[in-house]
Each structure stands twice: as C-alpha cells, then as structure tokens.
PDB file of C-alpha atoms in Angstrom:
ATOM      1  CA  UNK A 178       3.158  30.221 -21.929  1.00  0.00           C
ATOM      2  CA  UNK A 179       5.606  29.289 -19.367  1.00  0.00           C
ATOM      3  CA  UNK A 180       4.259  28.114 -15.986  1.00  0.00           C
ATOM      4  CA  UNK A 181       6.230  28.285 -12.681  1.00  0.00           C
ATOM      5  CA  UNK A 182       9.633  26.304 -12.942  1.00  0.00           C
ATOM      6  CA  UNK A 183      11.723  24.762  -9.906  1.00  0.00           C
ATOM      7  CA  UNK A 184      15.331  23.923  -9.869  1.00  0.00           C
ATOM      8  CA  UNK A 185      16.685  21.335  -8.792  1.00  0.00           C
ATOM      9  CA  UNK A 186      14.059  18.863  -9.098  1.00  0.00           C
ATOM     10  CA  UNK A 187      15.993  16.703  -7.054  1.00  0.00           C
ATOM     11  CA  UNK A 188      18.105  17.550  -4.253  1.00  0.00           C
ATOM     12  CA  UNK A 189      20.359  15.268  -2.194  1.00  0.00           C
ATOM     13  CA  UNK A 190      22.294  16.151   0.331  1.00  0.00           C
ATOM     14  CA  UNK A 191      24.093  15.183   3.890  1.00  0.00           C
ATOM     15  CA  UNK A 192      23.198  16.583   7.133  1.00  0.00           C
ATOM     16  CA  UNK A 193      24.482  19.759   7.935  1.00  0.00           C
ATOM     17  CA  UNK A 194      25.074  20.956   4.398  1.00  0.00           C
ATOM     18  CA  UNK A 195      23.230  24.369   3.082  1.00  0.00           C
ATOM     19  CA  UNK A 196      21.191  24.162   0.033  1.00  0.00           C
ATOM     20  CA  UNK A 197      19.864  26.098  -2.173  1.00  0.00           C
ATOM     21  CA  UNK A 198      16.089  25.740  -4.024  1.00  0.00           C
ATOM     22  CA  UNK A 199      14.957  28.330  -6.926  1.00  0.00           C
ATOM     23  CA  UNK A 200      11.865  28.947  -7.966  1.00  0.00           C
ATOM     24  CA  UNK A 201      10.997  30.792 -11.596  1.00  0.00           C
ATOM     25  CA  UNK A 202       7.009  32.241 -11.291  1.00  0.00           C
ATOM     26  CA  UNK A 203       5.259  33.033 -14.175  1.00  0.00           C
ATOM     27  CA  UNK A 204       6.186  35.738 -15.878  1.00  0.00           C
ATOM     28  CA  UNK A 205       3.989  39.090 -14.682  1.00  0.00           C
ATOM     29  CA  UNK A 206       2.998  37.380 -11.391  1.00  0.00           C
ATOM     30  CA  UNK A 207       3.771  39.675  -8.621  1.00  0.00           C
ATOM     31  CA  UNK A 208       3.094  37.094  -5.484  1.00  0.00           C
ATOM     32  CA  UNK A 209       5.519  33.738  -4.880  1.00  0.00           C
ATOM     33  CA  UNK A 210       4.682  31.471  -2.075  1.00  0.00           C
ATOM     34  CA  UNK A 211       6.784  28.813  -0.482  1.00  0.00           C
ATOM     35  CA  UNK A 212       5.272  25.534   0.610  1.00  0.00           C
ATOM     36  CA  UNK A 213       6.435  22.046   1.575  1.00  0.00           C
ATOM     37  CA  UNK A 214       4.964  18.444   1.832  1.00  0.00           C
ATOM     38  CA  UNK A 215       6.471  16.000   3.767  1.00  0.00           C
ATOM     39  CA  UNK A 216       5.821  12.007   3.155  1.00  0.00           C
ATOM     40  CA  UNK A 217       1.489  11.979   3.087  1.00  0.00           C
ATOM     41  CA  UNK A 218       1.069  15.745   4.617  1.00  0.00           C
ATOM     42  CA  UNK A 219      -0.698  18.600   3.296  1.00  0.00           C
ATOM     43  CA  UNK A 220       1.101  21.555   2.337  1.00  0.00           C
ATOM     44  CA  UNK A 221       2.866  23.353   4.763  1.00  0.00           C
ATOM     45  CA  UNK A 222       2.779  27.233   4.154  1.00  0.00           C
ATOM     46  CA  UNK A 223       6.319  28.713   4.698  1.00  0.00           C
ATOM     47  CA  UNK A 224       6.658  32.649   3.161  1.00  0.00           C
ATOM     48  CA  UNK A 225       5.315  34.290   0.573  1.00  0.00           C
ATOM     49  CA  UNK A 226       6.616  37.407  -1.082  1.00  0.00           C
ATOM     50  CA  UNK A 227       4.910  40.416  -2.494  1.00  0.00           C
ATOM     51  CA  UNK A 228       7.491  42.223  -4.951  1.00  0.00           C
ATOM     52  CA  UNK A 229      10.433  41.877  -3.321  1.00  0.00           C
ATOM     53  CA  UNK A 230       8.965  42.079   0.501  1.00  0.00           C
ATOM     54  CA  UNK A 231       8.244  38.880   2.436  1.00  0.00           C
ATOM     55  CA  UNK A 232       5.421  40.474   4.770  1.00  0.00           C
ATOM     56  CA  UNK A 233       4.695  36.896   6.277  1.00  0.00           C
ATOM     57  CA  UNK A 234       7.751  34.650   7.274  1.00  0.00           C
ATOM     58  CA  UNK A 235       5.455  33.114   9.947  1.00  0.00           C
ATOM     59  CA  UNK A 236       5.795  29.472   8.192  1.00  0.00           C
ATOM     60  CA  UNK A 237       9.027  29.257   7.968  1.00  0.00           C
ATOM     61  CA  UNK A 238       9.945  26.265  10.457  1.00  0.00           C
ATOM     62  CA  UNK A 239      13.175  27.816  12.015  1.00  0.00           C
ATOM     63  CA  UNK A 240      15.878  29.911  11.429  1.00  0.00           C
ATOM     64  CA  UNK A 241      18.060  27.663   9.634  1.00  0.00           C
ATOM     65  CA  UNK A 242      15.310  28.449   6.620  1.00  0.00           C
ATOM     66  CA  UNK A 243      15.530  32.067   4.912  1.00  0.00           C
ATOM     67  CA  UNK A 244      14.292  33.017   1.428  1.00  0.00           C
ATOM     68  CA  UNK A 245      15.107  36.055  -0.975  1.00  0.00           C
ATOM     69  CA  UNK A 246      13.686  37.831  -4.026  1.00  0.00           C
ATOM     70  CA  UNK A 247      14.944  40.386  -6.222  1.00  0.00           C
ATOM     71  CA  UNK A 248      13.719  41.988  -9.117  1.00  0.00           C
ATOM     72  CA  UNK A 249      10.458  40.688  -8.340  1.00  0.00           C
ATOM     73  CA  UNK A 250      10.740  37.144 -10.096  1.00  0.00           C
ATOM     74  CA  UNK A 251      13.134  34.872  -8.833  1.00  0.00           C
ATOM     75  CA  UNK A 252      12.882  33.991  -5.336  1.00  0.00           C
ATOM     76  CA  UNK A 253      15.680  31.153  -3.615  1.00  0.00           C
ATOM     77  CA  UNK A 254      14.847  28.996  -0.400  1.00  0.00           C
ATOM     78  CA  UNK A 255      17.836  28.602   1.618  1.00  0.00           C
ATOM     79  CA  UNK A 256      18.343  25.541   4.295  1.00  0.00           C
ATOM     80  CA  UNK A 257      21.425  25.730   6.506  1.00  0.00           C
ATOM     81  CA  UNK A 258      22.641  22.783   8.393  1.00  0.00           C
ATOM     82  CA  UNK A 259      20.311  20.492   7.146  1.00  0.00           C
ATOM     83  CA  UNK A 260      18.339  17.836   8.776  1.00  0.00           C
ATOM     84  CA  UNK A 261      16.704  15.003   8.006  1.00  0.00           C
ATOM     85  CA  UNK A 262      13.671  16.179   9.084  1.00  0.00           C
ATOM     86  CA  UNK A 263      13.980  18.938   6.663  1.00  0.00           C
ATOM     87  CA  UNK A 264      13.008  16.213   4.150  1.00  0.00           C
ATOM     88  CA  UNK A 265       9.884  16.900   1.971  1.00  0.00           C
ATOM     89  CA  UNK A 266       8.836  18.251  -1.741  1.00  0.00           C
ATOM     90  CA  UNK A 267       9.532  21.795  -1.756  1.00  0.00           C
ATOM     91  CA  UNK A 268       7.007  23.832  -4.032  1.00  0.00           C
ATOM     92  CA  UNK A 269       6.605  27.162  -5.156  1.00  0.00           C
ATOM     93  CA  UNK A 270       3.835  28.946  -6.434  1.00  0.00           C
ATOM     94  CA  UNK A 271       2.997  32.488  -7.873  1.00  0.00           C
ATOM     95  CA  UNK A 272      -0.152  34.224  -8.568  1.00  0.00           C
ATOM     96  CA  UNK A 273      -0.848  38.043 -10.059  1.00  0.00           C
ATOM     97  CA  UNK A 274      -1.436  39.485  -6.720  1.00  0.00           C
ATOM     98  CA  UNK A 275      -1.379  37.914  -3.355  1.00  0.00           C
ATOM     99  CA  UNK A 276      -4.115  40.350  -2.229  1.00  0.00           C
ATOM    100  CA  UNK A 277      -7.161  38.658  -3.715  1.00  0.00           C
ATOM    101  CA  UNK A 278      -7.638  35.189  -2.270  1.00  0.00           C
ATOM    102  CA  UNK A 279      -9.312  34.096  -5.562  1.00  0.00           C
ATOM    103  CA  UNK A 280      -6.024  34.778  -7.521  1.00  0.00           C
ATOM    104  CA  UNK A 281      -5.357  31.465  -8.547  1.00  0.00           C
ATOM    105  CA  UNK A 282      -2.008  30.321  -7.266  1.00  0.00           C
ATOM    106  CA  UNK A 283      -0.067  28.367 -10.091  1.00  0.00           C
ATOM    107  CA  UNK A 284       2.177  25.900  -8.601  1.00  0.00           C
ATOM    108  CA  UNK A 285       5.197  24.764 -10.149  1.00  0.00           C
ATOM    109  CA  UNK A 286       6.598  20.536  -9.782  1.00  0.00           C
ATOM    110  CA  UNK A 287       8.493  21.001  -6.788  1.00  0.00           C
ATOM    111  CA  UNK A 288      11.944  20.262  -5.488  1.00  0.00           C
ATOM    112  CA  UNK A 289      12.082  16.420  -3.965  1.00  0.00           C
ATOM    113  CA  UNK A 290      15.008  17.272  -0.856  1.00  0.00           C
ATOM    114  CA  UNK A 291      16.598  13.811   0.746  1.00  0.00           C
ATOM    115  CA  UNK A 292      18.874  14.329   3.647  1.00  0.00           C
ATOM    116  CA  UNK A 293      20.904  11.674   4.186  1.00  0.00           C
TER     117      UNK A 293
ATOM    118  CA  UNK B  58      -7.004  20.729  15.538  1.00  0.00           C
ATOM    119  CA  UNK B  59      -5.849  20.932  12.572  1.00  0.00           C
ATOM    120  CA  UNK B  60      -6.852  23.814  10.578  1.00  0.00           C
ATOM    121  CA  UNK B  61      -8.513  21.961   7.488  1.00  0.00           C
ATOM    122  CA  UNK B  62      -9.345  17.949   8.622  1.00  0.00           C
ATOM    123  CA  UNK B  63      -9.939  15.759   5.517  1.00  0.00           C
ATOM    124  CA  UNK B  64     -10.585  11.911   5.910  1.00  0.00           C
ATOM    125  CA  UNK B  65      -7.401  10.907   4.072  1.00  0.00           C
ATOM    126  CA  UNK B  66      -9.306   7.593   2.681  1.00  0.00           C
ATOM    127  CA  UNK B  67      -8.626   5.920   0.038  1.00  0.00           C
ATOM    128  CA  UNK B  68     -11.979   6.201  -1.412  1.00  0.00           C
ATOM    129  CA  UNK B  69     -11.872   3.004  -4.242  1.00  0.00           C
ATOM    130  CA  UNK B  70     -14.707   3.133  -6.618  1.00  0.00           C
ATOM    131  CA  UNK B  71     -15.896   1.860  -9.704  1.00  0.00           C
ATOM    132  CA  UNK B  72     -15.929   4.040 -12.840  1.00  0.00           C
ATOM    133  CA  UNK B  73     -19.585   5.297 -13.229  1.00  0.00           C
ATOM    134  CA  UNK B  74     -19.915   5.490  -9.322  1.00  0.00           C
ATOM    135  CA  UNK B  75     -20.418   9.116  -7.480  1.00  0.00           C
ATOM    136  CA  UNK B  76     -18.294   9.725  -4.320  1.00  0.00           C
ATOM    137  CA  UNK B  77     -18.425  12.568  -2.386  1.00  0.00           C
ATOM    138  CA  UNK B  78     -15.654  14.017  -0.013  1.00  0.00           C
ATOM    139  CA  UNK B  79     -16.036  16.140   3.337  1.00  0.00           C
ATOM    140  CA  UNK B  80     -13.825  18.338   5.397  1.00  0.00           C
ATOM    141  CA  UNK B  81     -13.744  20.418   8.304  1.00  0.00           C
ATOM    142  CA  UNK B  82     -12.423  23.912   8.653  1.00  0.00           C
ATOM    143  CA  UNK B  83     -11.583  25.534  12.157  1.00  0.00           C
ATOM    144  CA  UNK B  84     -11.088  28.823  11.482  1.00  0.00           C
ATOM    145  CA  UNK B  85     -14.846  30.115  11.581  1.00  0.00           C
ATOM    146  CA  UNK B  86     -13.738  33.720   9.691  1.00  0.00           C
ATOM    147  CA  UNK B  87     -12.379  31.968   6.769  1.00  0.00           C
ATOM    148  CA  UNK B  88     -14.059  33.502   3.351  1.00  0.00           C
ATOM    149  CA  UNK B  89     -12.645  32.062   0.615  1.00  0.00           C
ATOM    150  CA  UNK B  90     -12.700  27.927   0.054  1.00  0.00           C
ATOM    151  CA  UNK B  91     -11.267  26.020  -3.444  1.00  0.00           C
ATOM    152  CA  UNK B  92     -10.343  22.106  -3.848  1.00  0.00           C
ATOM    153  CA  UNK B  93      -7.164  21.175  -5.465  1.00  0.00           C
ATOM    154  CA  UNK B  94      -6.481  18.212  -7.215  1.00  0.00           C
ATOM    155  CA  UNK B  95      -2.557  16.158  -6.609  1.00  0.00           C
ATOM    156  CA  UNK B  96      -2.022  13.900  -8.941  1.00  0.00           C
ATOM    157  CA  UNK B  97       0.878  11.732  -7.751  1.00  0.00           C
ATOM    158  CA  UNK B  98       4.323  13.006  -7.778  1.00  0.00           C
ATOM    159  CA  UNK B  99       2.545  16.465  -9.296  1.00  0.00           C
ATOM    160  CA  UNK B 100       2.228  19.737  -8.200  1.00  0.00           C
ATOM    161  CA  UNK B 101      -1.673  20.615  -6.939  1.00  0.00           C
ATOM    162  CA  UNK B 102      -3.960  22.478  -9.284  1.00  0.00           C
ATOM    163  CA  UNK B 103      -7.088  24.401  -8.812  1.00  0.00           C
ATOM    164  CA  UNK B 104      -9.914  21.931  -9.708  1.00  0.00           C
ATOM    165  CA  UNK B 105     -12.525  24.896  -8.581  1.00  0.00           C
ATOM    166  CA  UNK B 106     -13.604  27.340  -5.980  1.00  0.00           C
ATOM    167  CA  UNK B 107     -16.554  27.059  -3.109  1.00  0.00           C
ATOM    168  CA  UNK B 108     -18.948  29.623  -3.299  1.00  0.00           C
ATOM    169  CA  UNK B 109     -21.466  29.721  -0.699  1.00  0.00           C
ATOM    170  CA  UNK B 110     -24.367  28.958  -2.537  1.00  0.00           C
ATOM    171  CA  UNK B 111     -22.405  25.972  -3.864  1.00  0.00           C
ATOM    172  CA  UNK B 112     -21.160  25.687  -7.170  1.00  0.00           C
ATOM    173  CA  UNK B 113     -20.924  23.440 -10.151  1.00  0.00           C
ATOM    174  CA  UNK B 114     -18.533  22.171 -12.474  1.00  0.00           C
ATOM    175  CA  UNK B 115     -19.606  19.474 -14.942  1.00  0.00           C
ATOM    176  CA  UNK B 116     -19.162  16.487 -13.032  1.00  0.00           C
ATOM    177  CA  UNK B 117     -17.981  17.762 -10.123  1.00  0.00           C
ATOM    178  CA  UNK B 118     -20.293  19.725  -7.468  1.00  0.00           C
ATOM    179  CA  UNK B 119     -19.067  21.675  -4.022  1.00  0.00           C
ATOM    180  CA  UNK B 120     -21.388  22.819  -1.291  1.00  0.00           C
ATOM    181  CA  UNK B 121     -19.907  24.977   1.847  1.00  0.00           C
ATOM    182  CA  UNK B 122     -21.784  24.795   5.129  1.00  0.00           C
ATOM    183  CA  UNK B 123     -20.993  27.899   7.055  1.00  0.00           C
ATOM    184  CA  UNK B 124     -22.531  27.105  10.341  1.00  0.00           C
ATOM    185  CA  UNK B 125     -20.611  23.361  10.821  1.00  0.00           C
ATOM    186  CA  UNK B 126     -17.671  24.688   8.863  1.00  0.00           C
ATOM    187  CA  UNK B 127     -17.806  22.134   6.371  1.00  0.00           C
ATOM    188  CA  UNK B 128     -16.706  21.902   2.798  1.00  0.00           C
ATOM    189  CA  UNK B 129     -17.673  19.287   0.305  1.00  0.00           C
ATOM    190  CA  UNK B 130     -17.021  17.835  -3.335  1.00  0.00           C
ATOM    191  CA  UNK B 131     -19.082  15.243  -5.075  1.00  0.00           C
ATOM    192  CA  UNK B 132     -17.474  13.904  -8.300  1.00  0.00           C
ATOM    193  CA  UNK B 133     -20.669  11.815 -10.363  1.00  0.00           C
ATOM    194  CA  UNK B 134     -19.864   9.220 -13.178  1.00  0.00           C
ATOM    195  CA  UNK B 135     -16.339   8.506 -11.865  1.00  0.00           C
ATOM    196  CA  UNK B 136     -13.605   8.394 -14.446  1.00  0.00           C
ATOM    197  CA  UNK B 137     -10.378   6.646 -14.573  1.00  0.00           C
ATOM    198  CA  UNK B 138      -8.663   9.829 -15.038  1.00  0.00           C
ATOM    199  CA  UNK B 139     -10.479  10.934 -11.564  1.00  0.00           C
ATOM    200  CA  UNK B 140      -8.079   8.997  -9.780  1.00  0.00           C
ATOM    201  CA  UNK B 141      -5.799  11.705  -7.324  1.00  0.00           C
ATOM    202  CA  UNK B 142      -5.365  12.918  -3.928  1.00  0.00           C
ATOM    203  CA  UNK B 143      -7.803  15.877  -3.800  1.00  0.00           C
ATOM    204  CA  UNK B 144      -7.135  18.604  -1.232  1.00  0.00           C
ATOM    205  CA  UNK B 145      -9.265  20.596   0.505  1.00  0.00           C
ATOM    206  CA  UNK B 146      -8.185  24.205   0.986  1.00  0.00           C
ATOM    207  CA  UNK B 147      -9.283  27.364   3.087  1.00  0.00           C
ATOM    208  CA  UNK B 148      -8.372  30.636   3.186  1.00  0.00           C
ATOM    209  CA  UNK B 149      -8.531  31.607   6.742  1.00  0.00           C
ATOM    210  CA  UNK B 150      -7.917  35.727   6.001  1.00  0.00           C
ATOM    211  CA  UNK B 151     -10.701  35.708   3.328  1.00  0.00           C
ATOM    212  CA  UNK B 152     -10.353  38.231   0.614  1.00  0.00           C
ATOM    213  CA  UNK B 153      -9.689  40.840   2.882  1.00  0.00           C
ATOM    214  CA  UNK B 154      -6.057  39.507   3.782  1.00  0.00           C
ATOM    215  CA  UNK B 155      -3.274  38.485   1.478  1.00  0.00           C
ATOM    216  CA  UNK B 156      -3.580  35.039  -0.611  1.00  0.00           C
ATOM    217  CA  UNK B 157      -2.429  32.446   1.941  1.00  0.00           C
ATOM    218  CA  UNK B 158      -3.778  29.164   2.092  1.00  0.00           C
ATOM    219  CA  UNK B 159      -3.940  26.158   4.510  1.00  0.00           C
ATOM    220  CA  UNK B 160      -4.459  22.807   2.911  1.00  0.00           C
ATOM    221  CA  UNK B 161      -5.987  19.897   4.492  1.00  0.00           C
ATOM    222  CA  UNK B 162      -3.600  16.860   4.075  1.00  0.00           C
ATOM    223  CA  UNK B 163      -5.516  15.493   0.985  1.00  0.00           C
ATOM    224  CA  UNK B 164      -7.957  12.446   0.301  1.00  0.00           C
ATOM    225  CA  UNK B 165      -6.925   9.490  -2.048  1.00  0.00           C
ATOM    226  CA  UNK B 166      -9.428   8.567  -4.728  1.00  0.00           C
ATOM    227  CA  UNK B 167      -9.139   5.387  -6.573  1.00  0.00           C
ATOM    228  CA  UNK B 168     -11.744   4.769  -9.281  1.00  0.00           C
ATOM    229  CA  UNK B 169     -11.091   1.272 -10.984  1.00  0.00           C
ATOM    230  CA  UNK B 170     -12.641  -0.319 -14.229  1.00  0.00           C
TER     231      UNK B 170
END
C-alpha cells in the first residue's frame, strides 16, 4: 500500500516568500505529525494533529509557521516570510492513533526547503 | 540538556565487528523508548522498540537502564547494509500521553569491508 507522501520534495525559495509543504498520510491513519531536521540535527517536533484538531502546536518555532488539516488526511505546513534559518528537511509522519506511544509513526521522504 | 544526548560518532567498523551505541534521556517519566534508523537523504524508520527487560531483534539487541536513564543498541556481525545514522528516541509522555517523540540528533555508523 501507499506510505506517507510529501510534496514538493524540493523547495526553493527567497527570503520573505510564503510557502507551502503537503503532506499525504497513509490512508486510515488518524494522527499526522510535523517534524524538521536542520543540517546534522535530530528531529525537531513541530505539531501534530489528531483528526482535524492540532491539540499540541508547542513545536512550532514561531508564528510565521501554521499548519491545517481537513477531512482528516491532508495536512499543509505554511511558512510566511521566510528565513534562512527556516532551512531544513521538512517531514511528516502519520500513525493510526496518536494516543498509544507504540503506534508506529510512518514517516514519509521529506520536503528539502533552501532559502536563499 | 538536551532531552535525548547521543554521541554523534562516526562509529567505523569492519563488517563482522559488534558496536554498540548509548544515549542519555533527561526526562526521568519517559515510558516508552524505540531506535530509528536514517539512512542518508531518507526518512527515519522504526528499527525496534526498548522494552525494559531489553529486547532482541536478530542481530540487533537494546537494553534500557531506568535508574541512569540510559538507552542502548548493540548491532553483532556488522553488515555493509548496517551503515546509517541511527537515532535514539524517547517518548517523554509514555503511553499515557499522545504519540510525541523527541529524537536524539542521531549516531553515524560506518561498517567497511
């Protein structure tokens, strides 16, 4: 079956543009996480969504960064303004629930964002 | 502190050899424990869970230490294919919270012919 897909896979873009990263989970999974990895860094939680409600936007770096979800699948990460230090590999991941910590999360290949 | 401390290496063995990787959690409620594996440019996967009486998985063996917080993964009779950034991750909320995760920033392993 289909694993989790990300779109773009590559992203650049100049400072102070908005972009937009989309993230496909697998197909029944109810929980989508956001993450990023900058140059040599662990993952970096960001938001995660249950349904359609985000109950932890703790990770999400500052308010330039906002994410959405709607019908339960498809969630987008939106940057405004960009910076350069907003560049890293963006990945999503989904699992069936998010309220079982051994629900595997599935990740999918990530979005490379340059800002230039 | 960081919340999970790996030693980012590189660890560069020869095939056949067994290497064995450490980290550090700082959260002393965490529950739930699992190593990923990176391969480069690829998204992480689940290579297995920590279970508190350790666990095993062919090759590949981890052991959790409660009381000094410490996680590890021995990999015996190296293989090429063994060769990735494996990363350490906790679950600080345990199965009692939601599935987040905190992931240490990964060590490098290297095995050569």
């Amino acid at each position: 079956g289909a694993g989790v897909s990300q779109s773009p896979s590559n992203k650049v873009t100049e400072k102070g543009k908005d972009v937009e990263l989309r993230c496909d989970p697998i197909s029944g999974h109810t929980a989508l996480y956001w993450y990023r990895q900058s140059l040599g860094q662990g993952l970096e939680f960001l938001i995660y969504f249950q349904g359609n409600s985000a109950p932890d936007k703790s990770g999400l770096p500052s308010d330039r960064f906002s994410a959405e979800r709607t019908g339960g699948s498809v969630s987008t990460l939106t940057i405004q303004r960009t910076q350069q230090e907003d560049s890293a590999v963006y990945l999503c991941a989904s699992s069936l629930t998010a309220q079982s910590s051994y629900n595997e999360q599935f990740f999918g290949p990530g979005t490379r964002l340059t800002v230039l | 502190r960081k919340e999970v401390e790996q030693d980012p290496g590189p660890f560069n063995v020869p095939e056949g050899a067994t290497v064995a990787f450490n980290c550090t959690y700082s959260n002393s409620a965490s529950q739930s424990f699992f190593w990923y594996r990176q391969d480069c440019r690829k998204e992480p996967k689940l290579l297995m869970s920590v279970y508190s009486s350790g666990n095993e998985d062919g090759r590949f063996t981890a052991q959790l230490n409660r009381a000094s917080q410490y996680i590890s993964l021995l990999i015996r009779d190296s293989k090429l294919s063994d060769s990735a950034t494996y990363l350490c991750v906790v679950n600080p909320l345990g199965s009692g919270g939601y599935n987040k995760l905190i992931f240490g920033a990964g060590t490098r392993l290297a095995v050569h012919p």
